[in-house]
Coordinates of C-alpha atoms in Angstrom, one line a residue:
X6 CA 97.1 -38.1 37.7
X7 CA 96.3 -36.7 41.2
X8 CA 95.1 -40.3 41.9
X9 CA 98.0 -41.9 40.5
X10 CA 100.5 -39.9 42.9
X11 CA 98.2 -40.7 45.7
X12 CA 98.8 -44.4 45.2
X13 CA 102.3 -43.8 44.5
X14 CA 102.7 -41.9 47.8
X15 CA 101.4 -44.1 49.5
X16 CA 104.0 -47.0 48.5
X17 CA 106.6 -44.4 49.2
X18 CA 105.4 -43.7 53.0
X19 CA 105.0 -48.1 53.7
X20 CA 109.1 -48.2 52.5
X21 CA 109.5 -45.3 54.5
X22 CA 110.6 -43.2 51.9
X23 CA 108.6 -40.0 53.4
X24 CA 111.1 -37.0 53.1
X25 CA 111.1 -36.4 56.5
X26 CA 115.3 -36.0 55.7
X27 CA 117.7 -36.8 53.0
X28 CA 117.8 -40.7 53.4
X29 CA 114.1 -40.7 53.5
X30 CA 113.6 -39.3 50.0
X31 CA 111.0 -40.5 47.7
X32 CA 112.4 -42.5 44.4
X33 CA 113.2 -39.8 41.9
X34 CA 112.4 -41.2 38.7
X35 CA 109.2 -41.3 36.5
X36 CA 107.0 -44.2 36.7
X37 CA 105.6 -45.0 33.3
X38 CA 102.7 -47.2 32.9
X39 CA 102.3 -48.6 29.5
X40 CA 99.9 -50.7 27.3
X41 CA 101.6 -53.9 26.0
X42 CA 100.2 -55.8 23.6
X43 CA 101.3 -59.3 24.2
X44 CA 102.4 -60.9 27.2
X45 CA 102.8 -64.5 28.2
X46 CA 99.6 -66.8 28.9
X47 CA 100.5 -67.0 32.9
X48 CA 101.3 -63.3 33.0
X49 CA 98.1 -60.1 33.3
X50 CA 100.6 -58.0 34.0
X51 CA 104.5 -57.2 34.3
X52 CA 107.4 -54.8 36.1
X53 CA 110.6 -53.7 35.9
X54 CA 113.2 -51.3 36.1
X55 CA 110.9 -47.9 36.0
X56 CA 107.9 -49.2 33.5
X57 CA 104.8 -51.2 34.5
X58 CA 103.2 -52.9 31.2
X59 CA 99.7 -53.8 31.0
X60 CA 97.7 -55.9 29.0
X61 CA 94.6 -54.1 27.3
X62 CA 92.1 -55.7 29.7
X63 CA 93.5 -53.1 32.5
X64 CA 92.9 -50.3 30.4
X65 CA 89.0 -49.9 32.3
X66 CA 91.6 -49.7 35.4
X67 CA 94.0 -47.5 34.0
X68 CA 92.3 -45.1 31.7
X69 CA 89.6 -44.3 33.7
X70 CA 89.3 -41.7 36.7
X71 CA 87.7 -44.5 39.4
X72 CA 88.9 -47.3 37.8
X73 CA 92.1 -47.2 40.2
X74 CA 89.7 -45.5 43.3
X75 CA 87.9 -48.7 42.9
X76 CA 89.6 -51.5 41.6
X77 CA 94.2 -50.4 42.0
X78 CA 94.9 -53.8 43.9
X79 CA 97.1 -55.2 40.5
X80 CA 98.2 -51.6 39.3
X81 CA 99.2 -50.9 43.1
X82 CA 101.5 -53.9 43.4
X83 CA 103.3 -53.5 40.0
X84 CA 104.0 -49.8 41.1
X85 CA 104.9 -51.3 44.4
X86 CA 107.8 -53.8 42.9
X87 CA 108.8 -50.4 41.4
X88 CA 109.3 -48.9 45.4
X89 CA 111.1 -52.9 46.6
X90 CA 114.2 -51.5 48.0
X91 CA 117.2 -54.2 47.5
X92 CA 118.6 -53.6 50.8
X93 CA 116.0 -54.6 52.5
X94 CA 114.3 -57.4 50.8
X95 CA 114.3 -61.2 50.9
X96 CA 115.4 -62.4 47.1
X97 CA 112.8 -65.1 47.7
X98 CA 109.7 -62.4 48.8
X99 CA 110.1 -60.2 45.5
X100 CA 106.5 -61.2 44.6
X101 CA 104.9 -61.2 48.3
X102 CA 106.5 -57.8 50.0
X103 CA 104.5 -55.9 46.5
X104 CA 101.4 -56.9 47.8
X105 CA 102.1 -54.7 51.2
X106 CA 102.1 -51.9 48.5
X107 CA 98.8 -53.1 47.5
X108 CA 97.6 -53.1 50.8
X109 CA 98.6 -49.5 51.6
X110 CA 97.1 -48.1 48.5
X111 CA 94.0 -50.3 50.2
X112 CA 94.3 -48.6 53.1
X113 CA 94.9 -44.9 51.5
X114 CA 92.0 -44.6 49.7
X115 CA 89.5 -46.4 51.9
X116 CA 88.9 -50.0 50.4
X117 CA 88.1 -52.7 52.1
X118 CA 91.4 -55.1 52.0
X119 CA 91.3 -57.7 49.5
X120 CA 93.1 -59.8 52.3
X121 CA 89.1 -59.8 53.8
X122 CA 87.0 -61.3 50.5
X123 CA 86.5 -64.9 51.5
X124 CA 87.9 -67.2 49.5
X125 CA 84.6 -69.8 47.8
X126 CA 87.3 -72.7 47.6
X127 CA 88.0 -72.6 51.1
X128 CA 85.0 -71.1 52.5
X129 CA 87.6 -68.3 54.5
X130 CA 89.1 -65.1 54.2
X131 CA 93.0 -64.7 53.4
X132 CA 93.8 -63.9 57.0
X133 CA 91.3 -67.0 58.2
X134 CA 93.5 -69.4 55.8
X135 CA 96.7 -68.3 57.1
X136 CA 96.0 -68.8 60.8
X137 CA 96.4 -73.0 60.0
X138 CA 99.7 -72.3 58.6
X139 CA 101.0 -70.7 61.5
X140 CA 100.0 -73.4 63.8
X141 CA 96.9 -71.6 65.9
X142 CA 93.5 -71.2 65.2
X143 CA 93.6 -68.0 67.0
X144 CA 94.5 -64.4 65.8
X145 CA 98.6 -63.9 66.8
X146 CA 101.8 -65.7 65.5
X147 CA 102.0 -69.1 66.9
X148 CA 105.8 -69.3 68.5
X149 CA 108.3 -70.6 65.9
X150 CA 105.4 -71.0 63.3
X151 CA 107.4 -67.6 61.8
X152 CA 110.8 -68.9 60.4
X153 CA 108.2 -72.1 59.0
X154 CA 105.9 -69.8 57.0
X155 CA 109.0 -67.1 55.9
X156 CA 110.5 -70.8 54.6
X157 CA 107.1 -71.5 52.4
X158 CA 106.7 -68.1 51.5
X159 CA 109.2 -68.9 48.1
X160 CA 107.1 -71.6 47.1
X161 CA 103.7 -69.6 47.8
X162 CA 105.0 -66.5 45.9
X163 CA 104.4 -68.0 42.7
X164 CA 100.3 -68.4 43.3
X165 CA 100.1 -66.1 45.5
X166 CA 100.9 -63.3 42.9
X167 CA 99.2 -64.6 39.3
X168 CA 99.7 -61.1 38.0
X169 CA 103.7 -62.4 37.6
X170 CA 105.3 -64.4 35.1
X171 CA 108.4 -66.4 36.5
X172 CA 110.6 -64.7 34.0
X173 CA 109.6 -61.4 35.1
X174 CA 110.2 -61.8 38.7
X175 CA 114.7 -61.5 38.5
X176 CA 113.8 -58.4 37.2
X177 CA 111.0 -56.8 38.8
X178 CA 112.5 -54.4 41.6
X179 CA 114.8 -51.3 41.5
X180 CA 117.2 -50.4 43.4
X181 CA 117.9 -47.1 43.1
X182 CA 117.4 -47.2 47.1
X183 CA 120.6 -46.3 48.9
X184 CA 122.0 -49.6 51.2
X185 CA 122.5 -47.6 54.0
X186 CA 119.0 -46.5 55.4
X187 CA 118.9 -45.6 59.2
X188 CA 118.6 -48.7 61.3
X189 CA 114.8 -47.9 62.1
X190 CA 114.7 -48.8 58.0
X191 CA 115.4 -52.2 58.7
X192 CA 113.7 -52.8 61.8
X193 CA 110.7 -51.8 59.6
X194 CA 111.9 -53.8 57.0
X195 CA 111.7 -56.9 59.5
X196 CA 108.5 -56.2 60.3
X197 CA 107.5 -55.7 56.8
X198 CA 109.0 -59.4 56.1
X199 CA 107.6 -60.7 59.2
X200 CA 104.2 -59.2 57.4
X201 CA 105.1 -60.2 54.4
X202 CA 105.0 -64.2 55.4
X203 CA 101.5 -63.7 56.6
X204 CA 100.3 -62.6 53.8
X205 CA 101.8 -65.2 51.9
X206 CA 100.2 -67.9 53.2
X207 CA 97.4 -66.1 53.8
X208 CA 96.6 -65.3 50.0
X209 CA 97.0 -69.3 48.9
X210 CA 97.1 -71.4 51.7
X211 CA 99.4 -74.1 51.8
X212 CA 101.6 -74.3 48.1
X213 CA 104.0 -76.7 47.5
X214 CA 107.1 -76.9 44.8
X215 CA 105.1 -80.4 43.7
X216 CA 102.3 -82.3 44.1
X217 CA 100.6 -86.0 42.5
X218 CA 100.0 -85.8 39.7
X219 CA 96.8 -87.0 37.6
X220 CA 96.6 -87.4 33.5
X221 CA 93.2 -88.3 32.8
X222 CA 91.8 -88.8 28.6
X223 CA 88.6 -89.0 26.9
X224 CA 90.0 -90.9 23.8
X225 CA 88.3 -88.4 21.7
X226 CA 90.4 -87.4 18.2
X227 CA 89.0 -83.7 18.5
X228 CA 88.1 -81.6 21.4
X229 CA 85.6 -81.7 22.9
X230 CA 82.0 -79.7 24.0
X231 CA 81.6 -81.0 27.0
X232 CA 83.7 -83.6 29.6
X233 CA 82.1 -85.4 32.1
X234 CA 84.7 -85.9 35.0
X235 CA 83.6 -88.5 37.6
X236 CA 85.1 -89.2 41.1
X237 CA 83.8 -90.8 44.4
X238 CA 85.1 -90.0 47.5
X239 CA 84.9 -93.5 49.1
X240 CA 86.5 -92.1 52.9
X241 CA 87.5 -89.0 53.9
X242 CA 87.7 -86.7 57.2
X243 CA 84.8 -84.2 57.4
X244 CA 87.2 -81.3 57.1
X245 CA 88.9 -78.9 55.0
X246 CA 92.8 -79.7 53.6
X247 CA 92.8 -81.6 50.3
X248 CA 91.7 -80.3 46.5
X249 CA 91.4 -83.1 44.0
X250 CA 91.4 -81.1 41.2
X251 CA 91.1 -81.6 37.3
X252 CA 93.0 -79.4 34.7
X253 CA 90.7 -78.9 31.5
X254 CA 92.6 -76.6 29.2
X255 CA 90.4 -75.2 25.8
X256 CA 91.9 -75.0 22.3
X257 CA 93.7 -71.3 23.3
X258 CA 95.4 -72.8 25.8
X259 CA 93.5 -70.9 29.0
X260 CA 93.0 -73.6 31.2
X261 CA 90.0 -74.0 33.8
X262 CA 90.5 -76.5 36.4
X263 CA 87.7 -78.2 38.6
X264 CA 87.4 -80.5 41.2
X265 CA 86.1 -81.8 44.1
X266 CA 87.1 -80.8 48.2
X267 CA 85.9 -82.9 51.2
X268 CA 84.3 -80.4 53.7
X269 CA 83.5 -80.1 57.5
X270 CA 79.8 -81.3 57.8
X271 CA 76.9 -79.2 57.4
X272 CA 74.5 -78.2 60.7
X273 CA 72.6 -81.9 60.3
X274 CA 75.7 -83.8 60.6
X275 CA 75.7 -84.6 56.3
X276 CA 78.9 -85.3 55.0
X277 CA 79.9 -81.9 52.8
X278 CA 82.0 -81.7 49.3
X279 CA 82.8 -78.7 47.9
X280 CA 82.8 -78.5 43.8
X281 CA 84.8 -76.3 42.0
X282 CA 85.0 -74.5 38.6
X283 CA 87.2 -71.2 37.9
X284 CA 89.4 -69.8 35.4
X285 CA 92.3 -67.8 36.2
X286 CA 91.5 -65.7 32.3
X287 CA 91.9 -62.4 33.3
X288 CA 89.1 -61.8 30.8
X289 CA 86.4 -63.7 32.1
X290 CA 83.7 -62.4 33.5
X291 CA 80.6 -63.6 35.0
X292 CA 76.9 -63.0 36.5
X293 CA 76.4 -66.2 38.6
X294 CA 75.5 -66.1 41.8
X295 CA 77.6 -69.1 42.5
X296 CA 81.0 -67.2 41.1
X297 CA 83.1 -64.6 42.6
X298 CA 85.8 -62.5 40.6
X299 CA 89.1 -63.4 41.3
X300 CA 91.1 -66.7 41.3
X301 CA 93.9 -67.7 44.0
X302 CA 94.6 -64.1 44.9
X303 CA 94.8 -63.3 41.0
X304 CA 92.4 -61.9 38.3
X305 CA 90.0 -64.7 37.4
X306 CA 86.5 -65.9 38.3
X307 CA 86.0 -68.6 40.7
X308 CA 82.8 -70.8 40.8
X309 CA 81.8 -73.3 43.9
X310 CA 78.9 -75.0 45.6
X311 CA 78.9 -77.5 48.6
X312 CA 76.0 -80.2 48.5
X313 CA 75.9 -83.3 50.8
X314 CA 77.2 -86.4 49.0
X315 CA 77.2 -90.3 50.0
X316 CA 80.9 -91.5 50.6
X317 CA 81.4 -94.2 47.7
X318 CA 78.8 -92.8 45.8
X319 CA 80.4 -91.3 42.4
X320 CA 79.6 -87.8 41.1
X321 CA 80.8 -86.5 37.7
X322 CA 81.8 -82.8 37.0
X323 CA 79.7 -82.0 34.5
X324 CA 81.6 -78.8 32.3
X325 CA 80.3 -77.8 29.4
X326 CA 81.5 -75.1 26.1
X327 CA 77.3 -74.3 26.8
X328 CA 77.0 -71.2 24.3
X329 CA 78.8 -69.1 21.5
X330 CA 77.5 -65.4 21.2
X331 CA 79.3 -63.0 18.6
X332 CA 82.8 -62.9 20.8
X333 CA 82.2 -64.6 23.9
X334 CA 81.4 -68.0 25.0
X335 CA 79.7 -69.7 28.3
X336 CA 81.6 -72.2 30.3
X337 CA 79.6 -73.9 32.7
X338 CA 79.8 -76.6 35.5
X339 CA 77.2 -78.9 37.1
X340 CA 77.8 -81.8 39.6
X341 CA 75.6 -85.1 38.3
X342 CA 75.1 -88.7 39.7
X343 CA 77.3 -90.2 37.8
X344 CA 75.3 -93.7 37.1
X345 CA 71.9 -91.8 37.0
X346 CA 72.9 -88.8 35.2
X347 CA 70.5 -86.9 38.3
X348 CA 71.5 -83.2 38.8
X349 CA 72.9 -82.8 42.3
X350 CA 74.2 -79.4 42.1
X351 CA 75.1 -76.2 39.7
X352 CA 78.6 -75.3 40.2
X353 CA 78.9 -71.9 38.7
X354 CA 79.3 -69.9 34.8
X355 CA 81.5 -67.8 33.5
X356 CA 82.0 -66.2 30.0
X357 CA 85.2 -66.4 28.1
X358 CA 86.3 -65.0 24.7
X359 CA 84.8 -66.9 22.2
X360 CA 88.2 -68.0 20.9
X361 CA 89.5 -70.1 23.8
X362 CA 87.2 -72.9 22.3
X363 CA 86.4 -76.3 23.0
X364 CA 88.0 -78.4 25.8
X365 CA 91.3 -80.6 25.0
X366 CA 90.7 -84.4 25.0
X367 CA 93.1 -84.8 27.7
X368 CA 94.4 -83.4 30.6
X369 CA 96.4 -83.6 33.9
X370 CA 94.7 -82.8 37.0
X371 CA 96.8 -82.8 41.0
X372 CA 96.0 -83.8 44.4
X373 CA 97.1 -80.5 46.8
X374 CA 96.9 -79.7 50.1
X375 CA 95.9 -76.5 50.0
X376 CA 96.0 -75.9 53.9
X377 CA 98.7 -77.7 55.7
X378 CA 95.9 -79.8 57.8
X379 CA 95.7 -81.7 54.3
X380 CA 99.3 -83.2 55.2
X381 CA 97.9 -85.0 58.0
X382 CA 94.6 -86.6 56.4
X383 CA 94.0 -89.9 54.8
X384 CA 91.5 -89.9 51.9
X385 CA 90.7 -92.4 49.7
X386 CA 88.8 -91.4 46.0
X387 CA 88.1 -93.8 43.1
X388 CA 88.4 -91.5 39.6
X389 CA 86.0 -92.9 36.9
X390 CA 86.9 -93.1 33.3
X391 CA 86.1 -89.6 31.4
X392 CA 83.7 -88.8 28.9
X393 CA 84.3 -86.3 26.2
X394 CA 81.0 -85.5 24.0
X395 CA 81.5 -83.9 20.9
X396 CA 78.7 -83.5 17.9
X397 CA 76.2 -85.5 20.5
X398 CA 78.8 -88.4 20.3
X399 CA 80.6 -90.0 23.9
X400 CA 83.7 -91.0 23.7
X401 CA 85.1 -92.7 26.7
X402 CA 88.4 -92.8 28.0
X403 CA 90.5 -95.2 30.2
X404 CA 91.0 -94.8 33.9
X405 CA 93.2 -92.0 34.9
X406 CA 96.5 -92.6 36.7
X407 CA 98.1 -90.9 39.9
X408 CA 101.7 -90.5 39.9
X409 CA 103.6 -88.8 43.2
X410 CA 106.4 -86.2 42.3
X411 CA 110.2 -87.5 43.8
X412 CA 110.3 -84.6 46.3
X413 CA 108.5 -81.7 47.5
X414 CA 105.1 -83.4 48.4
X415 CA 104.1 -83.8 51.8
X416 CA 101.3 -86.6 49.9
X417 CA 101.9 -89.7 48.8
X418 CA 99.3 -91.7 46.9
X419 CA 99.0 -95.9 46.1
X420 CA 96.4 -96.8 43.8
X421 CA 94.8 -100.3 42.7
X422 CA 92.1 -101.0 39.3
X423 CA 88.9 -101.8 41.0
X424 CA 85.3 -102.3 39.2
X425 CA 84.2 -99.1 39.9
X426 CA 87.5 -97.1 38.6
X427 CA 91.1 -96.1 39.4
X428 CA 91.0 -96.1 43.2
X429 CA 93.6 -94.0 44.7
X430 CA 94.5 -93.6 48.8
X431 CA 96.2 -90.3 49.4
X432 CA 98.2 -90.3 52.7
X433 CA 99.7 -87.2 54.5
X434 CA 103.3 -87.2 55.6
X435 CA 102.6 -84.1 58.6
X436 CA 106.4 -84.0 59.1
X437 CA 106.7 -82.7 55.6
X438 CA 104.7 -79.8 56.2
X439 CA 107.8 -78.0 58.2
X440 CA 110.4 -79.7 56.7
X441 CA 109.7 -80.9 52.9
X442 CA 109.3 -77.8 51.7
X443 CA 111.5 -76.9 48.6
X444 CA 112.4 -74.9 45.8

């Protein structure tokens, strides 16, 4: 419990809520932390007025004496939305400013900030991937790159914060603080917001309210064992901005995704993609090499390898339901020549529960720029038909298709039928990188 009012102290001292006088007080009320025993799918964990619920996978946090020494970064920002004081925060920040709790508890009990674990998708760090949305490449705020990322930092809360479901987050503050803290209160509360934005982008890297969209099919009446996903990046920049990415939910409805990111090249001047398979199950677990936990700031493991690839030459993702044992099962991704079948590269593994099953026949995928220098690149992919083997049996699907949302992308895609498969061109719109940003 000593532990537990260390974290909570230390929330208390980053709101500024450290006794030294009466408006400084510390929240009076109990904090209760409970075990909940169902939440939604998209949710690991929940908040609101003066109760945190967790799911029973936190329990090796929660119950145990260094579980929150070691591992407090979710419990500390569901006890911080619990220290949010509504006088001083932005509606449209509820699920960044917690993580500054997060941080403090971090800082408290000497852990190495989360903001600091590089990122496999991206190959950077969270404050690495925020200094492209600011503008510079260098440490410091970029002049008038502030109000832009404070703008982006509504659509970013929702990834940037997994641990939240959307219909949590109306009701996942108190404010039991009074609205008339000393003016030093909101200065720091500017700076917290000003903080706040940076971390915001910093944990995601670009988001945006929409992005094209890709439904892709096997054709196969059951699900399926393993799908073989191909794609060819025909041209592309040799440089980091845009994930084309696959969505492959199982029979539970916990949903992988995969995909493929053009890269800067490597030291010998090779043209670089990055592959990419992770689940954002908060019970997955893994022993890979190739795998980190985590997955977009959230709980999660995230798999990815670069290798040096041939523009026009297609690749297939190669995911597979590879073993069942007792109440677990192994997901695992390869990249393949896709006309050869030749391994190229091993993506990652991770283990799931055993009931999450097989892989739906059909899917939807996206197109995203996860860093805003993806809104001013041209890249043009061909998707090949997928291929869903079941019982040692291929069924073979038609070309996906790419359809661009109405508003909110800074992309916009054109495609044409060729030979070799569904070609799509994806062009970035740079302009709507300050100003297309929506709800």
């Amino acid at each position: 419990m000593e532990l537990f009012d260390t974290v909570i102290d230390s929330h208390a001292r980053i709101g500024g809520l450290d006794g030294r006088g009466p408006l400084d007080r510390p929240e009076a009320g109990r904090y209760h932390v409970n075990e909940v025993g169902f939440v939604p799918s998209w949710v690991d964990a929940c908040a609101w007025h003066g109760c945190n619920g967790f799911p029973r996978a936190y329990m090796d946090r929660l119950g145990a004496v260094a579980g929150p020494r070691t591992r407090c970064w979710g419990l500390s920002r569901e006890l911080g939305h619990l220290h949010q004081q509504a006088a001083c925060r932005a509606a449209q920040l509820t699920e960044v400013t917690a993580s500054i709790c997060s941080l403090a508890a971090q800082r408290t009990l000497g852990q190495t900030s989360d903001l600091l674990t590089v990122d496999p998708a991206t190959g950077f760090n969270h404050y690495q991937a925020a200094l492209p949305e600011l503008g510079t490449t260098e440490p410091g705020l970029a002049p008038g790159s502030l109000a832009v990322s404070v703008a982006s930092a509504r659509n970013i809360a929702s990834r940037s914060s997994s641990i939240e479901g959307d219909d949590m987050r109306t009701t996942s503050f108190v404010t039991g603080a009074p609205a008339h803290r000393p003016l030093r209160r909101l200065m720091r509360a500017g700076t917290v917001l000003a903080a706040a934005a940076l971390l915001a982008v910093g944990a995601t890297g670009q988001s945006w309210a929409s992005t094209p969209i890709l439904r892709w099919t096997t054709g196969a009446p059951t699900p399926v064992t393993t799908l073989t996903l191909p794609m060819a990046v025909d041209s592309a920049p040799d440089a980091s901005g845009i994930y084309f990415a696959f969505y492959t939910t199982l029979e539970s409805g916990t949903r992988p995704y995969a995909g493929f990111q053009p890269k800067p090249v490597d030291a010998s001047g090779n043209h670089v993609l990055q592959a990419i398979f992770s689940s954002f199950n908060a019970d997955a677990t893994t022993a890979d090499d190739h795998c980190t936990y985590g997955a977009d700031g959230g709980a999660g493991v995230s798999c990815a390898v670069r290798f040096v690839y041939t523009p026009g030459t297609m690749y297939s993702l190669a995911l597979k339901r590879a073993a069942v044992s007792g109440a677990t099962q192994l997901m695992s991704g390869d990249v393949v020549e896709t006309a050869t079948g030749t391994p190229v590269a091993h993506i990652g593994s991770f283990s799931l529960p055993s009931a999450s099953g097989r892989f739906k026949s059909a899917d939807q995928g996206f197109i995203e720029p996860y860093l805003s220098a993806g809104c001013g690149q041209r890249v043009t992919v061909t998707y090949g038909k997928p291929v869903g083997t079941e019982d040692g049996v291929d069924h073979t699907g038609g070309l996906p298709t790419a359809t661009d949302p109405s508003t909110g992308s800074c992309l916009s895609t054109s495609s044409t039928a060729t030979g070799r498969g569904q070609q799509v061109t994806v062009t970035g719109n740079a302009a709507a990188a300050v100003v297309g940003r929506t709800e």
